[in-house]
């Protein structure tokens, strides 16, 4: 399994330069928002859809090892996680493709995108519900509460909210990918504590793929993940939390993602009512950029916050 992780990392480091060059040649570049930060305008034209690499590489490595080795890696849980990873990535790919072809920043209509995300959330609930309980473990209290039919609404919110939260976090070089690595580490530990080695191995492959991608995404980024990558990562971590029965801890471990999406909701709601802004700009990382923080400082401080939340979530999960 360690060799599989090393192969994934090696493939990412080897393939990313070729992918960047190819995306440059076909002019699949980033289109920054007209109302966005002035410092971000220079990023126009930077290759996007880098998420294709860290979706396809770990997925193919996992499936090939499952087919070509005696290890039965593909089961219901890993199947759901892979479907969420690839499925939400496909929605993001469609969105990115529309953006790069039209050369604007609109993409899929929000209602259409949300509808597609919602359909997948329902599908994953039905798949998971066929083999698992509707109980939710409550940290600290160490008790499990059966939500019954209400579990559907929890899963629905997890998938739709998490995919959008991760998507909003992807706005500064290295922030989203690094934050996702940090957030996945506690779930990697939970998988092995629960003796779900297959899930743990899949998480490990994704972490290694993200580390390989980060080499090219740190400031100044040579490539962006696009909605292809951010929606895929949101679907992945929601599915991981669901199959590992750590739905509540997802909120704490992914607190940076939660803060990012809440900042948007608060900003939009407050502005519609008062025509005034609470934050200089939303999502939250832009608020700090507007306040004078360089991108590297934003990323470093958000990563630190993410590490604190991840360690606290890990402690609560194993105590």
Short mmCIF file of C-alpha atoms in Angstrom, two decimals:
data_model
loop_
_atom_site.label_atom_id
_atom_site.label_comp_id
_atom_site.label_asym_id
_atom_site.label_seq_id
_atom_site.Cartn_x
_atom_site.Cartn_y
_atom_site.Cartn_z
CA UNK A 1 0.00 0.00 0.00
CA UNK A 2 2.92 2.32 0.68
CA UNK A 3 4.22 1.52 -2.79
CA UNK A 4 0.85 2.50 -4.26
CA UNK A 5 1.06 5.87 -2.53
CA UNK A 6 4.61 6.41 -3.80
CA UNK A 7 3.55 5.47 -7.34
CA UNK A 8 0.68 7.98 -7.13
CA UNK A 9 3.00 10.74 -5.93
CA UNK A 10 5.55 9.90 -8.63
CA UNK A 11 2.92 9.90 -11.37
CA UNK A 12 1.62 13.28 -10.26
CA UNK A 13 5.10 14.82 -10.24
CA UNK A 14 5.81 13.34 -13.64
CA UNK A 15 2.49 14.11 -15.34
CA UNK A 16 1.75 17.60 -14.04
CA UNK A 17 4.31 19.45 -16.21
CA UNK A 18 2.91 17.72 -19.31
CA UNK A 19 -0.66 18.56 -18.28
CA UNK A 20 0.24 22.21 -17.67
CA UNK A 21 1.90 22.42 -21.08
CA UNK A 22 -1.08 20.76 -22.78
CA UNK A 23 -3.62 23.06 -21.10
CA UNK A 24 -1.51 26.04 -22.15
CA UNK A 25 -1.49 24.87 -25.77
CA UNK A 26 -5.27 24.38 -25.94
CA UNK A 27 -5.79 27.67 -24.07
CA UNK A 28 -7.73 26.17 -21.16
CA UNK A 29 -6.91 29.06 -18.86
CA UNK A 30 -8.40 30.72 -15.81
CA UNK A 31 -10.84 33.60 -16.29
CA UNK A 32 -10.82 35.86 -13.23
CA UNK A 33 -13.96 37.69 -12.13
CA UNK A 34 -14.17 41.28 -13.29
CA UNK A 35 -15.09 42.39 -9.76
CA UNK A 36 -12.32 40.32 -8.19
CA UNK A 37 -9.11 41.49 -6.56
CA UNK A 38 -6.78 43.50 -8.78
CA UNK A 39 -3.84 41.36 -7.68
CA UNK A 40 -5.61 38.30 -9.10
CA UNK A 41 -6.11 39.72 -12.59
CA UNK A 42 -2.58 38.64 -13.55
CA UNK A 43 -3.72 35.03 -13.04
CA UNK A 44 -5.88 35.20 -16.17
CA UNK A 45 -4.75 32.51 -18.56
CA UNK A 46 -3.17 30.26 -15.91
CA UNK A 47 -4.14 26.67 -16.82
CA UNK A 48 -7.18 25.36 -14.98
CA UNK A 49 -8.83 21.91 -14.61
CA UNK A 50 -5.75 20.64 -12.77
CA UNK A 51 -8.19 18.64 -10.67
CA UNK A 52 -8.34 16.15 -13.54
CA UNK A 53 -4.90 14.88 -12.51
CA UNK A 54 -5.56 14.31 -8.82
CA UNK A 55 -8.93 12.71 -9.62
CA UNK A 56 -7.78 10.33 -12.35
CA UNK A 57 -4.36 9.28 -11.02
CA UNK A 58 -5.39 7.97 -7.55
CA UNK A 59 -8.63 6.55 -8.96
CA UNK A 60 -6.84 4.56 -11.69
CA UNK A 61 -4.08 3.41 -9.31
CA UNK A 62 -6.71 2.19 -6.84
CA UNK A 63 -8.76 0.38 -9.48
CA UNK A 64 -5.71 -1.21 -11.13
CA UNK A 65 -4.40 -2.48 -7.79
CA UNK A 66 -7.87 -3.80 -6.99
CA UNK A 67 -7.98 -5.69 -10.29
CA UNK A 68 -4.37 -6.84 -10.53
CA UNK A 69 -3.58 -7.81 -6.92
CA UNK A 70 -5.17 -10.31 -4.51
CA UNK A 71 -6.36 -7.43 -2.31
CA UNK A 72 -10.11 -6.81 -2.59
CA UNK A 73 -9.85 -3.04 -2.38
CA UNK A 74 -13.10 -2.16 -4.12
CA UNK A 75 -16.10 -2.63 -1.84
CA UNK A 76 -19.31 -0.74 -1.13
CA UNK A 77 -17.61 1.97 0.95
CA UNK A 78 -14.70 2.65 -1.41
CA UNK A 79 -17.10 2.41 -4.35
CA UNK A 80 -19.30 5.16 -2.91
CA UNK A 81 -16.26 7.35 -2.22
CA UNK A 82 -14.92 6.90 -5.76
CA UNK A 83 -18.35 7.60 -7.29
CA UNK A 84 -18.62 10.78 -5.24
CA UNK A 85 -15.08 11.82 -6.19
CA UNK A 86 -15.56 11.23 -9.91
CA UNK A 87 -19.24 12.24 -10.02
CA UNK A 88 -18.81 15.65 -8.45
CA UNK A 89 -15.61 16.08 -10.44
CA UNK A 90 -17.64 15.57 -13.62
CA UNK A 91 -20.05 18.35 -12.61
CA UNK A 92 -17.06 20.61 -12.02
CA UNK A 93 -15.55 19.61 -15.37
CA UNK A 94 -18.72 20.62 -17.20
CA UNK A 95 -18.70 23.94 -15.34
CA UNK A 96 -15.02 24.57 -16.12
CA UNK A 97 -15.46 23.59 -19.77
CA UNK A 98 -18.25 26.12 -20.26
CA UNK A 99 -16.13 28.81 -18.60
CA UNK A 100 -13.01 28.24 -20.70
CA UNK A 101 -14.97 27.94 -23.94
CA UNK A 102 -17.03 31.12 -23.35
CA UNK A 103 -14.07 32.95 -21.76
CA UNK A 104 -16.20 34.32 -18.92
CA UNK A 105 -16.67 33.28 -15.31
CA UNK A 106 -20.31 32.17 -15.40
CA UNK A 107 -20.22 28.44 -16.16
CA UNK A 108 -23.22 26.36 -15.20
CA UNK A 109 -26.25 28.23 -13.93
CA UNK A 110 -26.28 28.00 -10.10
CA UNK A 111 -29.68 26.30 -10.10
CA UNK A 112 -28.50 23.69 -12.62
CA UNK A 113 -25.29 23.04 -10.70
CA UNK A 114 -27.17 22.69 -7.41
CA UNK A 115 -29.69 20.33 -9.02
CA UNK A 116 -26.88 18.09 -10.29
CA UNK A 117 -25.19 18.13 -6.87
CA UNK A 118 -28.53 17.28 -5.23
CA UNK A 119 -29.19 14.32 -7.52
CA UNK A 120 -25.79 12.83 -6.66
CA UNK A 121 -26.41 13.39 -2.93
CA UNK A 122 -29.65 11.40 -3.20
CA UNK A 123 -27.93 8.62 -5.15
CA UNK A 124 -25.16 8.26 -2.56
CA UNK A 125 -27.66 8.24 0.30
CA UNK A 126 -29.62 5.42 -1.35
CA UNK A 127 -26.47 3.43 -2.05
CA UNK A 128 -25.16 3.85 1.48
CA UNK A 129 -28.52 3.37 3.18
CA UNK A 130 -28.84 -0.08 1.58
CA UNK A 131 -25.99 -1.44 3.71
CA UNK A 132 -25.60 0.91 6.71
CA UNK A 133 -27.52 2.42 9.59
CA UNK A 134 -28.96 5.91 9.97
CA UNK A 135 -27.22 6.37 13.30
CA UNK A 136 -24.96 9.36 13.94
CA UNK A 137 -22.18 9.23 16.52
CA UNK A 138 -22.00 12.24 18.82
CA UNK A 139 -18.44 13.08 19.98
CA UNK A 140 -17.79 13.82 23.68
CA UNK A 141 -21.12 12.19 24.63
CA UNK A 142 -19.94 8.98 22.93
CA UNK A 143 -23.48 8.11 21.99
CA UNK A 144 -25.14 7.19 18.71
CA UNK A 145 -28.49 8.70 17.81
CA UNK A 146 -30.65 7.07 15.15
CA UNK A 147 -31.95 9.86 12.92
CA UNK A 148 -34.20 7.60 10.89
CA UNK A 149 -35.60 9.43 7.86
CA UNK A 150 -33.85 12.63 9.01
CA UNK A 151 -30.53 11.04 8.14
CA UNK A 152 -31.35 11.70 4.48
CA UNK A 153 -31.42 15.45 5.13
CA UNK A 154 -28.09 15.28 6.95
CA UNK A 155 -26.46 13.48 4.03
CA UNK A 156 -28.06 15.88 1.55
CA UNK A 157 -26.68 18.89 3.42
CA UNK A 158 -23.27 17.24 3.84
CA UNK A 159 -22.78 16.72 0.10
CA UNK A 160 -24.29 19.94 -1.20
CA UNK A 161 -22.77 22.18 1.48
CA UNK A 162 -19.33 20.56 1.52
CA UNK A 163 -18.88 20.64 -2.24
CA UNK A 164 -19.76 24.34 -2.31
CA UNK A 165 -17.63 25.07 0.77
CA UNK A 166 -14.53 23.51 -0.78
CA UNK A 167 -15.30 25.30 -4.04
CA UNK A 168 -15.37 28.69 -2.25
CA UNK A 169 -12.06 27.88 -0.52
CA UNK A 170 -10.30 27.48 -3.86
CA UNK A 171 -9.38 31.12 -4.42
CA UNK A 172 -5.79 31.52 -3.27
CA UNK A 173 -2.74 29.59 -4.52
CA UNK A 174 -2.30 26.38 -2.55
CA UNK A 175 -5.05 27.08 -0.01
CA UNK A 176 -7.69 24.53 -0.99
CA UNK A 177 -5.41 21.60 -1.83
CA UNK A 178 -3.31 22.07 1.31
CA UNK A 179 -6.38 22.46 3.49
CA UNK A 180 -7.84 19.27 2.06
CA UNK A 181 -4.65 17.33 2.83
CA UNK A 182 -4.86 18.58 6.43
CA UNK A 183 -8.55 17.66 6.70
CA UNK A 184 -8.11 14.17 5.22
CA UNK A 185 -5.38 13.12 7.68
CA UNK A 186 -7.78 12.60 10.65
CA UNK A 187 -10.09 10.55 8.41
CA UNK A 188 -7.10 8.45 7.35
CA UNK A 189 -6.51 7.72 11.04
CA UNK A 190 -10.22 6.98 11.65
CA UNK A 191 -10.24 4.50 8.76
CA UNK A 192 -7.39 2.46 10.24
CA UNK A 193 -8.78 2.68 13.79
CA UNK A 194 -12.02 1.25 12.39
CA UNK A 195 -10.07 -1.40 10.48
CA UNK A 196 -11.32 -0.06 7.15
CA UNK A 197 -7.95 -0.41 5.47
CA UNK A 198 -9.42 -0.10 1.96
CA UNK A 199 -10.90 3.30 2.77
CA UNK A 200 -7.66 4.34 4.44
CA UNK A 201 -5.63 3.31 1.40
CA UNK A 202 -7.88 5.29 -0.94
CA UNK A 203 -7.59 8.36 1.29
CA UNK A 204 -3.80 7.91 1.33
CA UNK A 205 -3.69 7.82 -2.48
CA UNK A 206 -5.69 11.06 -2.70
CA UNK A 207 -3.43 12.75 -0.14
CA UNK A 208 -0.33 11.77 -2.14
CA UNK A 209 -1.95 13.00 -5.36
CA UNK A 210 -2.75 16.34 -3.72
CA UNK A 211 0.81 16.67 -2.44
CA UNK A 212 2.08 16.15 -5.98
CA UNK A 213 -0.38 18.72 -7.28
CA UNK A 214 0.60 21.23 -4.57
CA UNK A 215 4.16 21.36 -5.90
CA UNK A 216 2.73 23.17 -8.93
CA UNK A 217 -0.11 25.02 -7.18
CA UNK A 218 1.77 26.90 -4.47
CA UNK A 219 2.25 30.63 -5.04
CA UNK A 220 2.83 31.59 -7.78
CA UNK A 221 0.58 28.80 -9.06
CA UNK A 222 1.37 27.22 -12.41
CA UNK A 223 -2.05 25.52 -12.49
CA UNK A 224 -5.43 25.71 -10.77
CA UNK A 225 -7.71 22.82 -9.85
CA UNK A 226 -10.87 24.52 -11.15
CA UNK A 227 -14.37 23.42 -10.16
CA UNK A 228 -13.31 20.02 -11.51
CA UNK A 229 -11.04 19.58 -8.52
CA UNK A 230 -12.84 21.54 -5.81
CA UNK A 231 -16.25 19.89 -6.31
CA UNK A 232 -14.58 16.47 -6.49
CA UNK A 233 -12.74 17.06 -3.21
CA UNK A 234 -15.91 18.27 -1.51
CA UNK A 235 -17.79 15.16 -2.62
CA UNK A 236 -14.88 12.96 -1.57
CA UNK A 237 -14.60 14.25 2.00
CA UNK A 238 -18.38 14.18 2.48
CA UNK A 239 -18.48 10.55 1.33
CA UNK A 240 -15.51 9.66 3.55
CA UNK A 241 -17.20 11.21 6.59
CA UNK A 242 -20.40 9.33 5.79
CA UNK A 243 -18.90 5.86 5.41
CA UNK A 244 -16.68 6.31 8.48
CA UNK A 245 -19.70 7.57 10.52
CA UNK A 246 -17.93 10.82 11.41
CA UNK A 247 -20.59 13.15 10.06
CA UNK A 248 -20.50 15.50 13.05
CA UNK A 249 -16.70 15.70 13.20
CA UNK A 250 -16.66 16.74 9.53
CA UNK A 251 -17.91 20.14 10.69
CA UNK A 252 -14.98 20.60 13.07
CA UNK A 253 -12.28 19.02 10.92
CA UNK A 254 -13.46 21.01 7.90
CA UNK A 255 -14.03 24.20 9.91
CA UNK A 256 -12.01 26.32 7.46
CA UNK A 257 -14.26 25.17 4.62
CA UNK A 258 -17.32 25.88 6.79
CA UNK A 259 -16.04 29.38 7.62
CA UNK A 260 -15.50 30.13 3.93
CA UNK A 261 -19.03 29.19 2.85
CA UNK A 262 -20.61 30.87 5.88
CA UNK A 263 -18.79 34.11 5.06
CA UNK A 264 -20.42 34.07 1.62
CA UNK A 265 -23.88 33.31 3.01
CA UNK A 266 -23.57 36.02 5.67
CA UNK A 267 -22.21 38.58 3.20
CA UNK A 268 -24.89 38.00 0.58
CA UNK A 269 -27.77 37.88 3.09
CA UNK A 270 -26.64 40.99 4.96
CA UNK A 271 -26.00 42.95 1.75
CA UNK A 272 -29.44 42.14 0.33
CA UNK A 273 -31.06 43.46 3.50
CA UNK A 274 -28.89 46.48 4.25
CA UNK A 275 -26.80 47.18 1.11
CA UNK A 276 -23.79 47.06 3.45
CA UNK A 277 -20.98 44.51 3.68
CA UNK A 278 -19.72 42.76 6.81
CA UNK A 279 -16.54 41.49 5.14
CA UNK A 280 -14.31 43.51 2.83
CA UNK A 281 -14.89 40.75 0.30
CA UNK A 282 -16.17 37.18 0.49
CA UNK A 283 -15.17 34.35 0.66
CA UNK A 284 -13.24 34.88 3.88
CA UNK A 285 -9.72 34.56 2.43
CA UNK A 286 -10.41 37.58 0.19
CA UNK A 287 -11.39 39.59 3.28
CA UNK A 288 -7.85 39.18 4.59
CA UNK A 289 -6.29 39.84 1.19
CA UNK A 290 -8.27 43.08 0.99
CA UNK A 291 -6.86 43.92 4.44
CA UNK A 292 -3.32 43.73 3.10
CA UNK A 293 -2.27 40.12 3.76
CA UNK A 294 -0.24 38.61 0.90
CA UNK A 295 -1.46 35.26 -0.44
CA UNK A 296 1.28 33.32 1.33
CA UNK A 297 0.25 34.74 4.72
CA UNK A 298 -3.42 33.94 4.10
CA UNK A 299 -2.56 30.37 3.17
CA UNK A 300 -0.18 29.87 6.10
CA UNK A 301 -2.62 31.18 8.70
CA UNK A 302 -5.58 29.29 7.27
CA UNK A 303 -3.50 26.09 7.20
CA UNK A 304 -2.56 26.64 10.85
CA UNK A 305 -6.24 27.06 11.75
CA UNK A 306 -7.00 23.92 9.76
CA UNK A 307 -4.29 21.93 11.56
CA UNK A 308 -5.67 22.98 14.97
CA UNK A 309 -9.19 21.92 13.96
CA UNK A 310 -7.94 18.64 12.47
CA UNK A 311 -5.98 17.75 15.61
CA UNK A 312 -8.95 18.58 17.81
CA UNK A 313 -11.23 16.49 15.60
CA UNK A 314 -8.75 13.60 15.67
CA UNK A 315 -8.56 13.79 19.47
CA UNK A 316 -12.34 13.79 19.83
CA UNK A 317 -12.64 10.91 17.38
CA UNK A 318 -10.27 8.57 19.19
CA UNK A 319 -10.65 9.63 22.82
#
